[in-house]
N, CA, C and O of each residue as an XYZ file, in Angstrom:
792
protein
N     138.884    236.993     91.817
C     138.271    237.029     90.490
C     139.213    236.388     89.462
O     140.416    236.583     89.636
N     138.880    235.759     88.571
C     139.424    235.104     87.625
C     139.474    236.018     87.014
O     138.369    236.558     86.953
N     140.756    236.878     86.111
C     141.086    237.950     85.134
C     141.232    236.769     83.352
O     141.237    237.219     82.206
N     141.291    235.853     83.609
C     142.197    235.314     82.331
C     142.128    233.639     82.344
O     142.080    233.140     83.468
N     142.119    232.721     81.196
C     142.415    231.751     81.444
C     143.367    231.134     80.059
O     143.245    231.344     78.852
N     144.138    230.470     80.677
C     145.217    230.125     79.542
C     145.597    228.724     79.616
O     146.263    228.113     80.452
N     144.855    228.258     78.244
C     145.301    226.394     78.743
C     144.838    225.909     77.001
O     145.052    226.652     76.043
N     144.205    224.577     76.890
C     143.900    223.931     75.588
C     142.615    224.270     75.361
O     141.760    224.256     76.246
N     142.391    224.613     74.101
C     140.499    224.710     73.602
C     140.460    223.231     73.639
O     141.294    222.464     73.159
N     139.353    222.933     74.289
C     138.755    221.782     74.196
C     137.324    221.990     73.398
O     136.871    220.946     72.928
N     136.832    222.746     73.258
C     135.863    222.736     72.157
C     135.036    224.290     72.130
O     135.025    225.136     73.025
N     134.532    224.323     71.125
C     134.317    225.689     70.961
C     133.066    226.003     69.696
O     133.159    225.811     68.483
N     132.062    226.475     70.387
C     130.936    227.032     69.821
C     130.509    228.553     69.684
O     130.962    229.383     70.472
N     129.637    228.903     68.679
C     130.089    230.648     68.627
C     129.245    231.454     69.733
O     129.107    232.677     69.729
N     128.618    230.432     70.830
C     128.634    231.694     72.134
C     129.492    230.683     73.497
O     129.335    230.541     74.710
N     130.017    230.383     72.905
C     130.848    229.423     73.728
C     132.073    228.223     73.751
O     131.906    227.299     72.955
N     132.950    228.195     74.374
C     134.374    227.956     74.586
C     134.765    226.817     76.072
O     134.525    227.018     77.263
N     135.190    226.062     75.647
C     136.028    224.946     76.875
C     137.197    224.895     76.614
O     137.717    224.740     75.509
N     137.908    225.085     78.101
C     139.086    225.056     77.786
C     139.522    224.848     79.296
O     139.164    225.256     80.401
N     140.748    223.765     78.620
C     141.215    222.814     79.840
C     142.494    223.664     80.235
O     143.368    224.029     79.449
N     142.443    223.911     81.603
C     143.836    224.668     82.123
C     143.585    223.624     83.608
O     142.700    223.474     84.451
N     145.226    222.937     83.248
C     145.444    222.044     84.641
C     145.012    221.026     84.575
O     145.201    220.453     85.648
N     144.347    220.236     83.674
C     142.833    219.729     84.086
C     141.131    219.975     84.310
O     140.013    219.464     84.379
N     141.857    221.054     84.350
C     140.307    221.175     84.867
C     139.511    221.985     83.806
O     140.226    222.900     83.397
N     138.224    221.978     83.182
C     137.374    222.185     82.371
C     136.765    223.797     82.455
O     136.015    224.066     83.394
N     136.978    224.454     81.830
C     136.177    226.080     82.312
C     135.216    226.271     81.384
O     135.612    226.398     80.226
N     134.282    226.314     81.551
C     132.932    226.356     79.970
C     133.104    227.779     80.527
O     133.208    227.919     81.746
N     133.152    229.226     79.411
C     133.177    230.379     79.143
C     132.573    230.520     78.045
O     132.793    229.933     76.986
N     131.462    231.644     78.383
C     130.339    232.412     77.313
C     131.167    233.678     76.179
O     131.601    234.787     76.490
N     131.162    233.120     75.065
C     132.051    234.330     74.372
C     130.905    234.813     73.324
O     129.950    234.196     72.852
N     131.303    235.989     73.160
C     130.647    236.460     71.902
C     131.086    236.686     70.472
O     132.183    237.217     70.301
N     130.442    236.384     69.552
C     130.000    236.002     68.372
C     132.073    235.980     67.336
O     132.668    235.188     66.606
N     132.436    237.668     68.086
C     133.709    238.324     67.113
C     134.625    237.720     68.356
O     135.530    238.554     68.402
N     134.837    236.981     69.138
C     135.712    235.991     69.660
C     136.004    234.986     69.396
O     137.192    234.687     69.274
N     134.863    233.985     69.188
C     134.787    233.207     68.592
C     135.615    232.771     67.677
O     136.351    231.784     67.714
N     135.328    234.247     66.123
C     135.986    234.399     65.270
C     137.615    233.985     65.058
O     138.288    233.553     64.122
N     137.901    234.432     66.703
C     139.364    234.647     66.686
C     140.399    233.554     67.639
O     141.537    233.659     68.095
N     139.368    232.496     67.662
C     139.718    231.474     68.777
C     140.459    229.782     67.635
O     139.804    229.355     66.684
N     141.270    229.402     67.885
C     142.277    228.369     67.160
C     141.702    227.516     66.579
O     140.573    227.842     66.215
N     142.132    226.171     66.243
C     141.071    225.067     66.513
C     141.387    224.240     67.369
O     142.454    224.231     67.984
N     140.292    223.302     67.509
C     140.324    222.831     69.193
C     141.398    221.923     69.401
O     141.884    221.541     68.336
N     141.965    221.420     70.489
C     143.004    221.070     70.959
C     144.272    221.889     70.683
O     145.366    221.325     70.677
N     144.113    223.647     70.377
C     145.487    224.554     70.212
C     145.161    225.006     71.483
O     144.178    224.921     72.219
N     146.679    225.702     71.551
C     146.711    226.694     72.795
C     146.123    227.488     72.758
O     145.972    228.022     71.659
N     145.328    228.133     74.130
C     144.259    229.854     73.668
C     144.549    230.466     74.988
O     144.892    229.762     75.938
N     144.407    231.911     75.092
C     144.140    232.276     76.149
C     143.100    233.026     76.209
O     142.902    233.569     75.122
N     142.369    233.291     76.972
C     141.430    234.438     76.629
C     140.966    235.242     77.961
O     140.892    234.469     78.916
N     140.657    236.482     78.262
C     140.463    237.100     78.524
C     138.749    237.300     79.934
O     137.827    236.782     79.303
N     138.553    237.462     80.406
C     137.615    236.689     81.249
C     136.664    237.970     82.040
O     137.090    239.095     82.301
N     135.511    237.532     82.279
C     134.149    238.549     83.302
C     134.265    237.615     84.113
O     134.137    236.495     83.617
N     134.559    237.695     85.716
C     133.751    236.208     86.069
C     132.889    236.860     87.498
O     133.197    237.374     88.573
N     131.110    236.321     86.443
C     130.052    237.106     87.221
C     129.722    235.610     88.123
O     129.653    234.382     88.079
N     129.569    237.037     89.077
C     129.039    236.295     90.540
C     127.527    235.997     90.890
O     126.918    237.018     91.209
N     126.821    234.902     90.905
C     125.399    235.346     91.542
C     124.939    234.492     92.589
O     125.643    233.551     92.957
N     123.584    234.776     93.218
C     123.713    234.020     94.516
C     123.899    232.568     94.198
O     124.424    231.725     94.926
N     123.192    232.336     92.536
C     122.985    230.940     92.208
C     123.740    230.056     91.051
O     123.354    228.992     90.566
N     124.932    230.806     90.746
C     125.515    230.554     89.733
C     127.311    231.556     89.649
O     127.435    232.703     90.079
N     128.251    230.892     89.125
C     129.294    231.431     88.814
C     129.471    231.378     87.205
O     129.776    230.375     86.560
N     129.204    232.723     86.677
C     129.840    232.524     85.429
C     130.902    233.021     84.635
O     131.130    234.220     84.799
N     131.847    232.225     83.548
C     132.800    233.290     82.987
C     132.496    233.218     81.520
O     132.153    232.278     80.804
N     132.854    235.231     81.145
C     132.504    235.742     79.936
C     134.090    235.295     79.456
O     134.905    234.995     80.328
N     134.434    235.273     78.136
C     135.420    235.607     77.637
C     135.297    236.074     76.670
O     134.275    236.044     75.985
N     136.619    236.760     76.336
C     136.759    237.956     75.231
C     138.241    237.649     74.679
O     139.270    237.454     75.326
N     138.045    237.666     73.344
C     139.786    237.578     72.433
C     140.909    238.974     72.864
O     142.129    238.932     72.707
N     140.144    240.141     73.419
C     140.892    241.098     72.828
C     140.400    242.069     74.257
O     139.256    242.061     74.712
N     141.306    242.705     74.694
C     141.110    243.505     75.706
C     139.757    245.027     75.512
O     139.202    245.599     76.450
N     139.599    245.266     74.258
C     138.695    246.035     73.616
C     137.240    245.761     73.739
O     136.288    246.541     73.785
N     137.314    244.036     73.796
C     136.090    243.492     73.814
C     135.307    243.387     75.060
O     134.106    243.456     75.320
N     136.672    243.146     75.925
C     135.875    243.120     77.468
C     135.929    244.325     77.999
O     135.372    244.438     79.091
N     136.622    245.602     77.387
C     136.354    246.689     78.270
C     135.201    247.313     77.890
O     134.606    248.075     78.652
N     134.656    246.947     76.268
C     133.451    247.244     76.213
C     131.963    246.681     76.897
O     130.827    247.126     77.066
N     132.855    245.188     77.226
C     131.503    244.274     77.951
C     131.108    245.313     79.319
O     130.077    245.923     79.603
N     132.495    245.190     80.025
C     132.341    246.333     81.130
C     131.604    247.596     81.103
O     130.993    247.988     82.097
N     131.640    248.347     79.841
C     130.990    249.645     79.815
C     129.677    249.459     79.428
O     128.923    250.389     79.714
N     129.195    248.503     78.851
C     127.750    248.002     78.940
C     127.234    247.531     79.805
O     126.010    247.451     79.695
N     127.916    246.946     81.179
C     127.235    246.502     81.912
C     126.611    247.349     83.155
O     125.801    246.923     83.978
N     127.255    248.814     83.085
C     127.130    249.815     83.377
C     126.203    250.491     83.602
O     125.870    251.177     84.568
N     125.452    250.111     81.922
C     123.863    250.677     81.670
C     122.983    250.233     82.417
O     122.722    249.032     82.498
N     122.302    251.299     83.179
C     121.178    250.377     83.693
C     120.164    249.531     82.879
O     119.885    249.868     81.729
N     119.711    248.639     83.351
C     119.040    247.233     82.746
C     119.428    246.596     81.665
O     118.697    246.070     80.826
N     121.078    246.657     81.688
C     121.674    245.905     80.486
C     122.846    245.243     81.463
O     123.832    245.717     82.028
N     122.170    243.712     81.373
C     123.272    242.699     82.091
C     124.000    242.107     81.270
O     124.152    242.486     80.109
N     124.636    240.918     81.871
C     126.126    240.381     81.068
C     125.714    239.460     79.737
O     126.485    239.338     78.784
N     124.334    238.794     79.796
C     123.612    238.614     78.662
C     123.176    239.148     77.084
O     123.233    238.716     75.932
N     122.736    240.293     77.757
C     122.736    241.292     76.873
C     124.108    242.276     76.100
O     124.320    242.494     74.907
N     124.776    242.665     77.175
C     125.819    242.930     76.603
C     126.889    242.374     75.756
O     127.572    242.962     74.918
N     126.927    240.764     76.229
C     127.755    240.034     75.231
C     126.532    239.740     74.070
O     127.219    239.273     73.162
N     125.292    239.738     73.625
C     124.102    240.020     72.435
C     125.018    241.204     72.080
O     125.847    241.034     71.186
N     124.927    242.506     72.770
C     125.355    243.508     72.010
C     126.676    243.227     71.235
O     126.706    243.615     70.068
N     127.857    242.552     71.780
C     129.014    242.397     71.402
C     128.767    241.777     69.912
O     129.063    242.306     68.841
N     128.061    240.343     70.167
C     127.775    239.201     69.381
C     126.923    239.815     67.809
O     126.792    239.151     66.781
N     126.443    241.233     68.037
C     125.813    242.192     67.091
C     126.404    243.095     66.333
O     126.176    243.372     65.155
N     127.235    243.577     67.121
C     127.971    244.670     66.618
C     129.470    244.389     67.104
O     129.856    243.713     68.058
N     130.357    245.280     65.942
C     131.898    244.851     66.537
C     132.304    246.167     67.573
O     131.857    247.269     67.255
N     133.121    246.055     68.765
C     133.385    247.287     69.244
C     133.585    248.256     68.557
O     132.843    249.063     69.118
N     134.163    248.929     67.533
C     134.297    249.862     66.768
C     132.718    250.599     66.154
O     132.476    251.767     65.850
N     131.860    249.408     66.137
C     130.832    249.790     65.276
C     129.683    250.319     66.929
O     128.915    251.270     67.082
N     130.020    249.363     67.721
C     129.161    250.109     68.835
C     129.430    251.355     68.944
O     128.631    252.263     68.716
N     130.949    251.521     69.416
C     131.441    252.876     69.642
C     130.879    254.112     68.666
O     130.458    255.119     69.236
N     130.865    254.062     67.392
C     130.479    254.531     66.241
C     129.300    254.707     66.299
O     128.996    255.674     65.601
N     128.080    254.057     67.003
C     126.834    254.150     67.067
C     126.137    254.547     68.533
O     124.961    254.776     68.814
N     127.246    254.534     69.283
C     126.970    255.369     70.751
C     127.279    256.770     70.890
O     126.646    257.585     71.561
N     128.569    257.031     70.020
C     128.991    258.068     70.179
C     127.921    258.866     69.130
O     127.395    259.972     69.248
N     127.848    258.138     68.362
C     126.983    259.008     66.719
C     125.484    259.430     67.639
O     124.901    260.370     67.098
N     124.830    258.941     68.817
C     123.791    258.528     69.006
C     122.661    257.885     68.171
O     121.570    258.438     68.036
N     123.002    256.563     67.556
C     122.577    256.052     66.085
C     121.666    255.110     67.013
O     122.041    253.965     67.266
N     120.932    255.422     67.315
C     118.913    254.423     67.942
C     119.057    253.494     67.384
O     119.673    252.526     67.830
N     118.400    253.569     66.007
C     118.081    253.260     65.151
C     119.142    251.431     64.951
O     118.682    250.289     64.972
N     120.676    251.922     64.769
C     121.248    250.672     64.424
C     121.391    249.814     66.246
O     121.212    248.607     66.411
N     121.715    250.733     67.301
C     121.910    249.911     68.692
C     120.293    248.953     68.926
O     120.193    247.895     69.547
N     119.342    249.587     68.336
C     117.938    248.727     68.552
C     117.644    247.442     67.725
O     116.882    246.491     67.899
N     118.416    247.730     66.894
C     118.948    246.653     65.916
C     119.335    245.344     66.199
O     119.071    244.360     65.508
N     120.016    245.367     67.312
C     120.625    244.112     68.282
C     119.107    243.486     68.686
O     118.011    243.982     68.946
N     119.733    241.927     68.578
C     118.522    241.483     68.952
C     118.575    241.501     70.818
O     119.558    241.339     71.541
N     117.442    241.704     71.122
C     117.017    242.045     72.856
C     116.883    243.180     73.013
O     115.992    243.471     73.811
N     117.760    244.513     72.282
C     117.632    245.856     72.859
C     116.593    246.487     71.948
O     116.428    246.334     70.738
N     115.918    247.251     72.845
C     114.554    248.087     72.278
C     115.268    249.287     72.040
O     116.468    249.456     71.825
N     114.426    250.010     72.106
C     114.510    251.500     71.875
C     115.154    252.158     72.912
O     116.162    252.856     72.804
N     114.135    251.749     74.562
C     114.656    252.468     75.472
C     115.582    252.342     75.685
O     116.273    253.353     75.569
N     116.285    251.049     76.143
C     117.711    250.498     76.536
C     118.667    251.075     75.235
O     119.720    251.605     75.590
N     118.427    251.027     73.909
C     119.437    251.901     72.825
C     119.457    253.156     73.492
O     120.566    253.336     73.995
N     118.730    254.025     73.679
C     118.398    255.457     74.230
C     119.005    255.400     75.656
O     119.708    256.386     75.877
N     118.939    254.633     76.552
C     119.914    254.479     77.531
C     121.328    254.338     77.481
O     122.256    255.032     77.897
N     121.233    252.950     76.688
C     123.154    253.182     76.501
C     123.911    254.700     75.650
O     125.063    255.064     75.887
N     123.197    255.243     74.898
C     123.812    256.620     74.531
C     124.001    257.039     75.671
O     125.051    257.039     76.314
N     122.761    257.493     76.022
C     123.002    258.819     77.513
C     123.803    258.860     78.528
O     124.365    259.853     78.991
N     123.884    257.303     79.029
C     124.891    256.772     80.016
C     126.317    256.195     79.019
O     127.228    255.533     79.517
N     126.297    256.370     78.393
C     128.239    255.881     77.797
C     128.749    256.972     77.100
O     129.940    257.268     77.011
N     127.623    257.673     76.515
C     128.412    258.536     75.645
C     129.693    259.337     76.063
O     130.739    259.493     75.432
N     129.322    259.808     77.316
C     130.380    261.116     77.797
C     131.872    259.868     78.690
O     132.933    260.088     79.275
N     131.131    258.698     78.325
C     132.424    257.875     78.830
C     133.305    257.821     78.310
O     134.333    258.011     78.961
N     133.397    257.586     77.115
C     134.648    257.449     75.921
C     135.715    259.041     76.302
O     135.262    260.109     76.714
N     136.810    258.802     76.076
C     137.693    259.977     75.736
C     137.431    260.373     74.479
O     136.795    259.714     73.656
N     137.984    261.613     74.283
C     137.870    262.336     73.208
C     138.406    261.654     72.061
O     137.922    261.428     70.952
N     139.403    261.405     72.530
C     140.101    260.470     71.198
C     139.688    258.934     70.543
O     139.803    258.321     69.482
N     139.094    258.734     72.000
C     138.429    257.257     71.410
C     136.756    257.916     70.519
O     136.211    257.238     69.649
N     136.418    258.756     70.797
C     135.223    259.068     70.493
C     135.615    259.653     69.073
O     134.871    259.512     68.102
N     136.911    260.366     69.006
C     137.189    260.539     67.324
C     137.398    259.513     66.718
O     136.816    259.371     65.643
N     138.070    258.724     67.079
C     138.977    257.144     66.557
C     136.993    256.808     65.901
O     136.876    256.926     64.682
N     136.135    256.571     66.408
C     135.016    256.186     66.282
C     134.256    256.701     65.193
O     134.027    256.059     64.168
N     133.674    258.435     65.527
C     133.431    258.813     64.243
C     134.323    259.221     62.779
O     134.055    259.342     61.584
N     135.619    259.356     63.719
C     135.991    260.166     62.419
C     136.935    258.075     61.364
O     137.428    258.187     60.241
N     136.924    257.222     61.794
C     137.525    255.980     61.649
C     138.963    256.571     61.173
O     139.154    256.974     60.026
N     139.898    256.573     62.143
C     140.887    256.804     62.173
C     142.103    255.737     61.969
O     142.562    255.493     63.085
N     142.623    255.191     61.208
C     143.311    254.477     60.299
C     144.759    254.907     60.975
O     145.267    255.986     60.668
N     145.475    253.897     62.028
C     146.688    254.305     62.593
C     147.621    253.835     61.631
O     148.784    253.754     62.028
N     147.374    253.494     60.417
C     148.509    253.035     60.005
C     148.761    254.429     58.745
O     149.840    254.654     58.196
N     147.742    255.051     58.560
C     147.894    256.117     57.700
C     148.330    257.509     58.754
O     147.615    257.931     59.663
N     149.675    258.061     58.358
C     149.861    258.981     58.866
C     149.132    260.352     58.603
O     149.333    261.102     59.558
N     148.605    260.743     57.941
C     147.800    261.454     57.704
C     146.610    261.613     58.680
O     146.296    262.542     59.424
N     145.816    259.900     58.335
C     144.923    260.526     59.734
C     145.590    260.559     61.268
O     144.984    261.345     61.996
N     146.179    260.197     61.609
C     146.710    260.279     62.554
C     147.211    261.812     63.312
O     147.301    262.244     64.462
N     147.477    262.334     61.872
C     147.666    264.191     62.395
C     146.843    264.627     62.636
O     146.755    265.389     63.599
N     145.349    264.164     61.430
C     144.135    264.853     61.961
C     143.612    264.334     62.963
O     142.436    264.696     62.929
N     143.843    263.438     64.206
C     143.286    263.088     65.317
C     144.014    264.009     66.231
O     143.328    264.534     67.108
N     145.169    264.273     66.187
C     146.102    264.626     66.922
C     145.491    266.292     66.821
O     144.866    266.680     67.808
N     145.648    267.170     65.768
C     144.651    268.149     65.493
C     143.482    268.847     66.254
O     143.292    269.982     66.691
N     142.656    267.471     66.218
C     141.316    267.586     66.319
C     141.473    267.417     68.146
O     140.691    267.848     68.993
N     142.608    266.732     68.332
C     142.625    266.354     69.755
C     143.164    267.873     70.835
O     142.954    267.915     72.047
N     143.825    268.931     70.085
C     144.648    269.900     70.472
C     143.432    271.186     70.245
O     143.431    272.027     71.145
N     142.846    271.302     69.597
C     141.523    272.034     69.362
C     140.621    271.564     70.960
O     140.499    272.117     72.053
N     140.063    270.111     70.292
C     139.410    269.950     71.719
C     139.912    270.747     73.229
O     139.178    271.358     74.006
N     141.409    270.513     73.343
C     142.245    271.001     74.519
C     141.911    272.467     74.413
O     141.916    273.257     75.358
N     141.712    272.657     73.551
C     141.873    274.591     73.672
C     140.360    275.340     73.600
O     140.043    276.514     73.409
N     139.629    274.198     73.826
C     138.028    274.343     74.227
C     136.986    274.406     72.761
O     136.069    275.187     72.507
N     137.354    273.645     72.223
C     136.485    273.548     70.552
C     135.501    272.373     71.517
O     135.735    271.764     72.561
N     134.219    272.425     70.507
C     133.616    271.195     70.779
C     134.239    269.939     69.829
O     135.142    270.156     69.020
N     133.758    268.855     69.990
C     134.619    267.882     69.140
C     134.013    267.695     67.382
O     134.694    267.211     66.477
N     132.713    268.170     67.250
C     132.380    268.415     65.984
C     132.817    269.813     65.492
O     132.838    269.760     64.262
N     133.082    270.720     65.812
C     133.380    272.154     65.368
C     134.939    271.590     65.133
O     135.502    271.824     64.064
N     135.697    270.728     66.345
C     137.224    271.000     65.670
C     137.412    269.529     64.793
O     138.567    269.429     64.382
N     136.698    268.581     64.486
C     136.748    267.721     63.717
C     136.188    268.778     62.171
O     136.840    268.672     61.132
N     135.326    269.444     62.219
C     135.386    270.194     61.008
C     136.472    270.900     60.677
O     136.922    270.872     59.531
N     137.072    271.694     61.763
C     138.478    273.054     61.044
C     139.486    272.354     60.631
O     140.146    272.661     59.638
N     139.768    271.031     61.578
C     140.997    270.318     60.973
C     140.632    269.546     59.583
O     141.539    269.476     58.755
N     139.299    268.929     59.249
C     139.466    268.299     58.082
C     139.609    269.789     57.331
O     140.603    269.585     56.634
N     139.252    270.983     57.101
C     139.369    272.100     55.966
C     140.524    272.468     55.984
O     141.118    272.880     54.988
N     141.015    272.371     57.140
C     142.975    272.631     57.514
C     144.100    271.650     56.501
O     145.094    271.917     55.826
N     143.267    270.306     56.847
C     143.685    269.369     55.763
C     143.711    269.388     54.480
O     144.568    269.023     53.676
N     142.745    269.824     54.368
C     142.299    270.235     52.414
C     143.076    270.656     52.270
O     144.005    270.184     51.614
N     143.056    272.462     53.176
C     143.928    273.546     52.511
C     145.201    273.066     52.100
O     145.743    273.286     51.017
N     145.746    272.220     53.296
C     147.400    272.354     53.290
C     147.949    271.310     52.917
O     149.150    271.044     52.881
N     147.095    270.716     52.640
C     147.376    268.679     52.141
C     147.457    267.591     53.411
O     147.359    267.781     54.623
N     147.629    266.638     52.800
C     147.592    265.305     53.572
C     149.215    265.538     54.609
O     149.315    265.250     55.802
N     149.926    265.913     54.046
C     151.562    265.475     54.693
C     151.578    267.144     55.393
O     152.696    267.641     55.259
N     151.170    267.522     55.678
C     151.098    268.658     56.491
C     151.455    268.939     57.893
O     150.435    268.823     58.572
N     152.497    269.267     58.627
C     152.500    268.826     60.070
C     151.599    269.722     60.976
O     151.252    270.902     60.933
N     151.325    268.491     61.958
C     150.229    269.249     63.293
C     150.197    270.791     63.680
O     149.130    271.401     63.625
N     151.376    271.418     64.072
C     151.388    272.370     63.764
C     150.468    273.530     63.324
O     149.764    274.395     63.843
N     150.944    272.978     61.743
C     150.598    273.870     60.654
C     149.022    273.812     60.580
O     148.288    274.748     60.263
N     148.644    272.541     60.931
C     146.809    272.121     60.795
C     146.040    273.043     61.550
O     145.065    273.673     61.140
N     146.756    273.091     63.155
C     146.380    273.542     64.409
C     146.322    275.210     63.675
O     145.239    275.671     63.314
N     147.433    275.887     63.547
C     147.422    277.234     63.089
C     146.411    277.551     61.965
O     145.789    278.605     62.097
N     146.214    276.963     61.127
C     145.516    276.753     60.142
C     143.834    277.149     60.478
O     143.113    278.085     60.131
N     143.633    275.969     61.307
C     142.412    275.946     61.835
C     141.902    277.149     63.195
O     140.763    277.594     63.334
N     143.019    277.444     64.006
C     142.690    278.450     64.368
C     142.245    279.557     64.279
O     141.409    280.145     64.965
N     143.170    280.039     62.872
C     143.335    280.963     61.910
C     141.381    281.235     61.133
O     140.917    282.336     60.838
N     140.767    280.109     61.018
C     139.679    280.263     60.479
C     139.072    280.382     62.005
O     137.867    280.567     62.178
């Protein structure tokens, strides 16, 4: 399997990318927020790679960012959502905002994508939801900002509750009131006791 390819953009369109490694020409299907993040042509790129097999065709996906293709992967998962569709889904929504709308179970915006109906939105919840970790599933609803230490306690919080058998909305609530009470610069700790305490 091809994991990766690393050579010159030779040209580049927003569901699609050439790029010469060795010589030799690789046309790769990217979606929409790759694109975004790809040089201009004749720079160095590397990018990140699906490479689907079929009886009648070899193709490769690429992705800027390891986030992007592990989400391609967890969509392709869903039943009746192939590598087409899933890079549509990508090309629709940014990983963060899928995540945010799988985990939220948000219909409404995943049907939104052009190709996915209702059922297939209603599918990818049921089948991904319980995939995410806890923490990626907070990182999602609660938009957790690693560069602010603050939220970062309340993930950490909310993540130590979960451990001690909270559901993830009951301890995403005690820690944000833990927060109030005791302020922003408050250590984990004190949040955890806090919130227990109620």
């Amino acid at each position: 399997m091809i994991t990766f390819l690393q050579g010159t953009l030779v040209e580049k369109e927003p569901d699609r990318a050439v790029i010469n490694v060795g010589g030799v020409g690789y046309e790769v299907l990217i979606p929409l927020s790759s694109y975004d993040r790809l040089p201009m042509a004749e720079s160095p790129v590397k990018l990140l790679t699906y490479h689907h097999v079929r009886e009648d065709a070899q193709i490769l996906y690429g992705f800027a960012t390891e986030a992007e293709r592990d989400m391609f992967n967890r969509l392709l998962s869903v039943s009746g959502v192939g590598p087409k569709l899933a890079l549509t889904a990508l090309s629709g929504l940014s990983v963060r905002e899928l995540k945010v709308s799988i985990v939220g179970a948000d219909i409404k915006r995943l049907s939104g994508i052009s190709g996915i109906g209702k059922k297939t939105a209603e599918r990818m919840v049921v089948e991904l939801k319980d995939k995410f970790s806890a923490g990626e599933a907070l990182e999602a609803t609660a938009g957790v900002d690693e560069t602010m230490p603050g939220e970062v306690r309340l993930r950490d919080t909310v993540m130590a509750l979960i451990s001690l058998g909270y559901k993830q909305v009951e301890a995403l609530k005690l820690a944000r009131a833990a927060a109030e009470k005791l302020g922003p610069d408050a250590p984990v700790e004190d949040l955890i006791r806090r919130s227990l305490a109620r």
